[in-house]
mmCIF file of C-alpha atoms in Angstrom:
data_model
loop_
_atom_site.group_PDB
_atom_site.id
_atom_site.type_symbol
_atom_site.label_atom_id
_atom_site.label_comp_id
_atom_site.label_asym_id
_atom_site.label_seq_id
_atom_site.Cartn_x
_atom_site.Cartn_y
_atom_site.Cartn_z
ATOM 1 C CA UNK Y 1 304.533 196.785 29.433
ATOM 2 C CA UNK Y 2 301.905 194.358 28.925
ATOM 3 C CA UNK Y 3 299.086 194.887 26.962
ATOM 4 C CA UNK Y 4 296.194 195.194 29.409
ATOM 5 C CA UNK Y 5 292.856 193.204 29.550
ATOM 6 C CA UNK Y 6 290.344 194.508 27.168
ATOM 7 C CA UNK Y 7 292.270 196.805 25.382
ATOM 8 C CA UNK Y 8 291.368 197.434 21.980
ATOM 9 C CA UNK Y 9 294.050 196.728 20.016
ATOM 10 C CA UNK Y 10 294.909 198.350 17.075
ATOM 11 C CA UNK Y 11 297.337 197.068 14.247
ATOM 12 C CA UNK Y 12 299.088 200.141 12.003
ATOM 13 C CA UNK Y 13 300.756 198.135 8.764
ATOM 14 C CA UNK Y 14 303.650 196.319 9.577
ATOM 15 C CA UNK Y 15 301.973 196.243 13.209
ATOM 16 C CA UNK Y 16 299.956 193.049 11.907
ATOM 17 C CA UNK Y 17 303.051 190.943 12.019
ATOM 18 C CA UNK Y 18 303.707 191.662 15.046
ATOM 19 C CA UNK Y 19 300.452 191.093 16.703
ATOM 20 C CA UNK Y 20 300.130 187.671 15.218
ATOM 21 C CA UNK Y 21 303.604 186.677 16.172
ATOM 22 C CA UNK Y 22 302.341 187.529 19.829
ATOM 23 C CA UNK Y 23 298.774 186.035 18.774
ATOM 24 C CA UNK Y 24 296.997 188.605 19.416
ATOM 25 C CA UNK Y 25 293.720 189.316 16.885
ATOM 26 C CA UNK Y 26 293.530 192.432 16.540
ATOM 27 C CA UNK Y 27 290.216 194.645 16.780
ATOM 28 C CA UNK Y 28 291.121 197.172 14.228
ATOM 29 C CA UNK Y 29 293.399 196.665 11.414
ATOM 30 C CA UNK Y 30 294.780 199.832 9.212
ATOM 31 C CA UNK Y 31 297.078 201.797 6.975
ATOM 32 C CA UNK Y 32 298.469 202.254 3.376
ATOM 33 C CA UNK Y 33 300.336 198.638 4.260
ATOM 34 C CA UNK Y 34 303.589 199.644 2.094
ATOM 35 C CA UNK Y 35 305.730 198.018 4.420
ATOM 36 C CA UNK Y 36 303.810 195.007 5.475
ATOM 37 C CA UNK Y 37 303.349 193.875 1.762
ATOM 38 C CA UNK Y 38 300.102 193.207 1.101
ATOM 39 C CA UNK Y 39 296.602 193.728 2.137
ATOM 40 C CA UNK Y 40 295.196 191.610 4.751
ATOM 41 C CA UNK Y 41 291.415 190.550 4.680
ATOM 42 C CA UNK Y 42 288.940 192.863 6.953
ATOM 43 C CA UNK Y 43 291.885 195.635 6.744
ATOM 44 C CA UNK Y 44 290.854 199.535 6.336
ATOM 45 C CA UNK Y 45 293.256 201.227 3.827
ATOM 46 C CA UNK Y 46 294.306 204.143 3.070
ATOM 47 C CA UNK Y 47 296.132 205.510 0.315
ATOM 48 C CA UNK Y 48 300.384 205.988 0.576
ATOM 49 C CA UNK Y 49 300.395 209.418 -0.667
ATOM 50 C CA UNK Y 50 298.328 210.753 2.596
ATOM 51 C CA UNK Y 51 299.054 213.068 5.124
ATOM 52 C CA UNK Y 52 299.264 210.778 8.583
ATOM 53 C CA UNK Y 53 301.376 208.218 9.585
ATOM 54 C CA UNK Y 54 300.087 204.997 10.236
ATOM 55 C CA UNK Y 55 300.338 205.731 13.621
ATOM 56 C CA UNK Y 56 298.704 208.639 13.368
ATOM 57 C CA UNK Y 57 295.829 206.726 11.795
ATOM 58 C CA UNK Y 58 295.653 204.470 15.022
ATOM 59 C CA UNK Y 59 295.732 207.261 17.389
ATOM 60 C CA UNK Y 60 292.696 209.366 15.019
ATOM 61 C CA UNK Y 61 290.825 205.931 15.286
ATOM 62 C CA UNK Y 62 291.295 205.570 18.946
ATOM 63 C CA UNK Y 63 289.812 208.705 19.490
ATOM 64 C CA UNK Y 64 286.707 208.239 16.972
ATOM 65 C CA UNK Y 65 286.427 205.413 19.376
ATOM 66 C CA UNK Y 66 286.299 207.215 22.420
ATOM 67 C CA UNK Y 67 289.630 205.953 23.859
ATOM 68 C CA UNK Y 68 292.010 208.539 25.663
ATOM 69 C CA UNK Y 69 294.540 206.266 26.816
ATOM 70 C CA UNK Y 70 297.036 204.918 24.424
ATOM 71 C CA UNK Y 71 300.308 202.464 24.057
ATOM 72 C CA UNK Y 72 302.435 202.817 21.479
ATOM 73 C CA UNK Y 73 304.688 199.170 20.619
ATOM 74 C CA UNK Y 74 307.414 199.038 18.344
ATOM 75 C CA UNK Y 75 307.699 202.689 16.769
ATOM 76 C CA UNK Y 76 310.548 204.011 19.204
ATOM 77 C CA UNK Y 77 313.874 201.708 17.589
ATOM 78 C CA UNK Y 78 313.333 201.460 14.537
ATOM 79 C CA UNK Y 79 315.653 201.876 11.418
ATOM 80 C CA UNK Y 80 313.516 205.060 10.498
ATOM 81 C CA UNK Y 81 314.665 207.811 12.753
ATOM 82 C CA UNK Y 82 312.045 210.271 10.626
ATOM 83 C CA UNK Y 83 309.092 207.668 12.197
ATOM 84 C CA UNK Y 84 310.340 208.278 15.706
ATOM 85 C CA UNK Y 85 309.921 212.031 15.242
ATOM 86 C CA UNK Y 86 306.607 211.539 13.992
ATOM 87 C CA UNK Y 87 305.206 209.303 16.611
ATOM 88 C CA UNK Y 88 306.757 211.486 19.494
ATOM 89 C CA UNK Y 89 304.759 214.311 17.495
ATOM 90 C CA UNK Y 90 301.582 211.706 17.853
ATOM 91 C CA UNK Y 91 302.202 211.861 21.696
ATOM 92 C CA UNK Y 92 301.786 215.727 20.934
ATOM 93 C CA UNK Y 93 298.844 215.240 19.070
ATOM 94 C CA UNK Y 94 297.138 212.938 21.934
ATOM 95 C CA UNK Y 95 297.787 215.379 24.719
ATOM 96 C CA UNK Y 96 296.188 218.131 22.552
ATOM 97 C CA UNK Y 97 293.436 216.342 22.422
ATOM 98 C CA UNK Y 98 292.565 215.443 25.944
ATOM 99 C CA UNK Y 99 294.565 212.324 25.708
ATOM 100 C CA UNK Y 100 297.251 210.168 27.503
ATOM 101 C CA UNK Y 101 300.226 208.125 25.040
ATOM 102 C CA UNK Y 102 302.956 206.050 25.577
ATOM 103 C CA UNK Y 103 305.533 205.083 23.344
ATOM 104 C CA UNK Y 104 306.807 201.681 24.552
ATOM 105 C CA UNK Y 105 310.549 200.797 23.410
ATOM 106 C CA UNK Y 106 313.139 198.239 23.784
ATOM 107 C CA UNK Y 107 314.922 200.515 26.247
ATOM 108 C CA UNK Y 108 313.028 203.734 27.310
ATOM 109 C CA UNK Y 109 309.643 204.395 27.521
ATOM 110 C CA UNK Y 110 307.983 208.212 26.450
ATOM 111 C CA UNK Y 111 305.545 210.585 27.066
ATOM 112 C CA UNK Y 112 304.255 213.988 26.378
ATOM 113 C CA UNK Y 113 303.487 215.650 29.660
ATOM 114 C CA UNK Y 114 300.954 219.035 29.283
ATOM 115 C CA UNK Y 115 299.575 220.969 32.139
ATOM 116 C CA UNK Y 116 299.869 217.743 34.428
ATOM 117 C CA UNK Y 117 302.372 216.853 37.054
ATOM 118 C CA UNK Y 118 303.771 213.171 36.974
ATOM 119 C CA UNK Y 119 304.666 211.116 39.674
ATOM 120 C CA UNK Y 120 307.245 208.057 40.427
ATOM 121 C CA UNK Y 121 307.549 205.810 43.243
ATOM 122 C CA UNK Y 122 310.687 205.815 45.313
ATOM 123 C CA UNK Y 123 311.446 202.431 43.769
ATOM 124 C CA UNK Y 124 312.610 203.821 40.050
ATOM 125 C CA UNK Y 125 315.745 204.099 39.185
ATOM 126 C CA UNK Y 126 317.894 204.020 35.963
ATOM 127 C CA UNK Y 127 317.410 208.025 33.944
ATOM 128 C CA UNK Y 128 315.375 210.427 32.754
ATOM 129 C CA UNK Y 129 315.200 213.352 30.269
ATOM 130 C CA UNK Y 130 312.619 216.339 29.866
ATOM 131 C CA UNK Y 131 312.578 217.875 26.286
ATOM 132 C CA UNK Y 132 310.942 220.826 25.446
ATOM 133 C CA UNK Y 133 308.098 220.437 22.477
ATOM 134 C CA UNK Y 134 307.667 223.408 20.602
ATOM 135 C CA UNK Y 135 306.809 226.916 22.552
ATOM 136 C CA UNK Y 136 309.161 227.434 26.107
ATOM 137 C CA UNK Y 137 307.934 225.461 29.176
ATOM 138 C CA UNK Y 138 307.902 225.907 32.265
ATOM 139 C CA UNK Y 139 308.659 222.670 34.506
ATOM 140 C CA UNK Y 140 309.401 221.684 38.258
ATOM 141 C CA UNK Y 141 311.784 218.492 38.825
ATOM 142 C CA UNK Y 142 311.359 217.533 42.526
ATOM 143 C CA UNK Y 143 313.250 213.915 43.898
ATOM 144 C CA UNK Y 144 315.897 213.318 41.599
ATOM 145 C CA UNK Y 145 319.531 213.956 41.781
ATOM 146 C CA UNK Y 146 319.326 217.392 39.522
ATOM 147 C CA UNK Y 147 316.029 219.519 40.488
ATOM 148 C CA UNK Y 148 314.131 222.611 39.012
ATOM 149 C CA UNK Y 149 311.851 224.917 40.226
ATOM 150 C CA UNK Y 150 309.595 226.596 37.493
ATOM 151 C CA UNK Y 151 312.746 226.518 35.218
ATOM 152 C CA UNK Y 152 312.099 227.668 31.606
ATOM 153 C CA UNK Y 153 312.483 224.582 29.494
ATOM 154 C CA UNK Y 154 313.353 225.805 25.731
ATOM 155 C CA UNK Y 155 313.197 223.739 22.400
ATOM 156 C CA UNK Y 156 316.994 225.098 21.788
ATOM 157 C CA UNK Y 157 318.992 223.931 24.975
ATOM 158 C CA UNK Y 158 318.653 220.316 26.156
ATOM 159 C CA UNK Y 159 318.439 221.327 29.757
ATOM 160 C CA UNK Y 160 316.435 218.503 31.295
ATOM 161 C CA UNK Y 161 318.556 215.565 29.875
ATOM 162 C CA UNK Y 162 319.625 212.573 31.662
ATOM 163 C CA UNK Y 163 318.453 213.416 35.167
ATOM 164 C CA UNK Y 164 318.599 210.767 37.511
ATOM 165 C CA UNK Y 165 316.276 208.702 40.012
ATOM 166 C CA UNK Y 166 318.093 208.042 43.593
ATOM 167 C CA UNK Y 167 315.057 206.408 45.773
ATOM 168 C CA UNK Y 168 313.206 209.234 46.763
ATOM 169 C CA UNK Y 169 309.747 210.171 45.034
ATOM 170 C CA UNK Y 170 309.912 212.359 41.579
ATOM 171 C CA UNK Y 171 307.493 214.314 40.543
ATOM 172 C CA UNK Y 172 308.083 216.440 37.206
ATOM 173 C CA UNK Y 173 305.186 219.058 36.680
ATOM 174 C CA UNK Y 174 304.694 221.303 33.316
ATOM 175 C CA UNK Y 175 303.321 224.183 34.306
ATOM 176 C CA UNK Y 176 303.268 225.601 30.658
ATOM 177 C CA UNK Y 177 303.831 224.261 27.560
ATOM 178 C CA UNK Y 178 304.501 220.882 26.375
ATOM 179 C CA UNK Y 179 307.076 218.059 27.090
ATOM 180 C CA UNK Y 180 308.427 214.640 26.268
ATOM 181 C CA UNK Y 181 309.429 212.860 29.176
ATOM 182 C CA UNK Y 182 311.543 209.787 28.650
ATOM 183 C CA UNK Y 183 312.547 207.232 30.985
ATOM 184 C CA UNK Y 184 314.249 203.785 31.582
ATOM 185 C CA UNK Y 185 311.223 201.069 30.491
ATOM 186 C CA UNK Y 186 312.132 199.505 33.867
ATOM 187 C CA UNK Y 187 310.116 201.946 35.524
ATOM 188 C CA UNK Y 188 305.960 201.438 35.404
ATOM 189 C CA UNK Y 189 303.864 204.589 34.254
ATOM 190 C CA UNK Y 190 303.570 207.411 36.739
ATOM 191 C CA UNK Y 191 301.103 208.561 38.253
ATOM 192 C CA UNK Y 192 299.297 211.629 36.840
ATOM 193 C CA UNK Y 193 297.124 214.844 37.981
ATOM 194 C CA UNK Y 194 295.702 217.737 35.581
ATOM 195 C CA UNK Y 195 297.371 220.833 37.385
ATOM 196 C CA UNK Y 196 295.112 223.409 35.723
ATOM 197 C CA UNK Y 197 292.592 223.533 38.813
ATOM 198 C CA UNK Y 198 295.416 222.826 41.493
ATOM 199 C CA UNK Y 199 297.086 226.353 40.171
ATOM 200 C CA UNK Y 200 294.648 228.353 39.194
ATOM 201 C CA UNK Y 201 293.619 231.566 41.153
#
């Protein structure tokens, strides 16, 4: 996904490498920097022994900054499987607050999905997988080869993976709870509606 115009963008540690390799100047620059080495010039830092990731320091700055859409590079494939956890828990931690994350990898993209329904075009294709995120949710699959009508989504069963796209329009809606959706990174972002007003009495 490309990074879009005027996006304030955000380098986490190691990020900063990154960034300049695609020379990109980054607006904000943070973290404890443990992993890129040293501390660059202009950089906010915090100290190692803290309670967020650096990731989680982006997303907290975001907000303070009044953003509530966010895209996540380069913390889905890494070598630290404990850092993937944590940054699909950041997803959690955006949609709590009111906001929207992606976490942008080298083969699937992923989202947390909370009292909204999603929508793709009829031109997706590839997989997708709905994972339950701490209490039981309830979730509707419509479009795609395996489909679900207010099923109960639990945190114990992986029910809602690899489901598949096959040219019609999907829509995946969680009517309670939380969710991660993940999906090929072919695919662009779907669409999305807040479903609190649409089902309320």
């Amino acid at each position: 996904a490309p990074i879009p115009d005027g996006a304030v963008v955000i380098a986490a540690d190691g990020g900063l490498q990154y960034t300049r390799k695609l020379g990109l100047n980054p607006d904000v620059i943070l973290g404890d920097f443990d992993s890129l080495g040293y501390i660059p010039e202009g950089a906010n830092v915090f100290p190692v022994e803290k309670d967020d990731t650096d990731a989680m320091l982006a997303a907290r700055r975001g907000l303070a900054l009044g953003y509530r859409s966010f895209l996540f590079y380069g913390g889905m494939d890494g070598p630290r499987l404990d850092h993937t956890i944590a940054n699909l828990q950041t997803l959690c931690f955006l949609a709590e607050n009111g906001a929207r994350g992606h976490l942008y990898g080298l083969h699937f993209t992923a989202t947390v999905v909370k009292d909204e329904k999603v929508a793709f075009s009829p031109e997706c294709s590839g997989i997708f997988s709905v994972f339950c995120l701490g209490n039981d949710a309830i979730v509707s699959i419509h479009g795609s080869k395996y489909e679900a009508d207010h099923a109960i989504v639990t945190a114990a069963f992986p029910l809602g993976v690899s489901n598949h796209f096959e040219g019609k329009p999907v829509t995946v809606t969680a009517h309670k709870g939380t969710v991660i959706l993940i999906y090929d990174r072919i695919n662009p972002f779907p669409m999305r509606s807040n479903i609190k007003k649409e089902e309320s009495p």
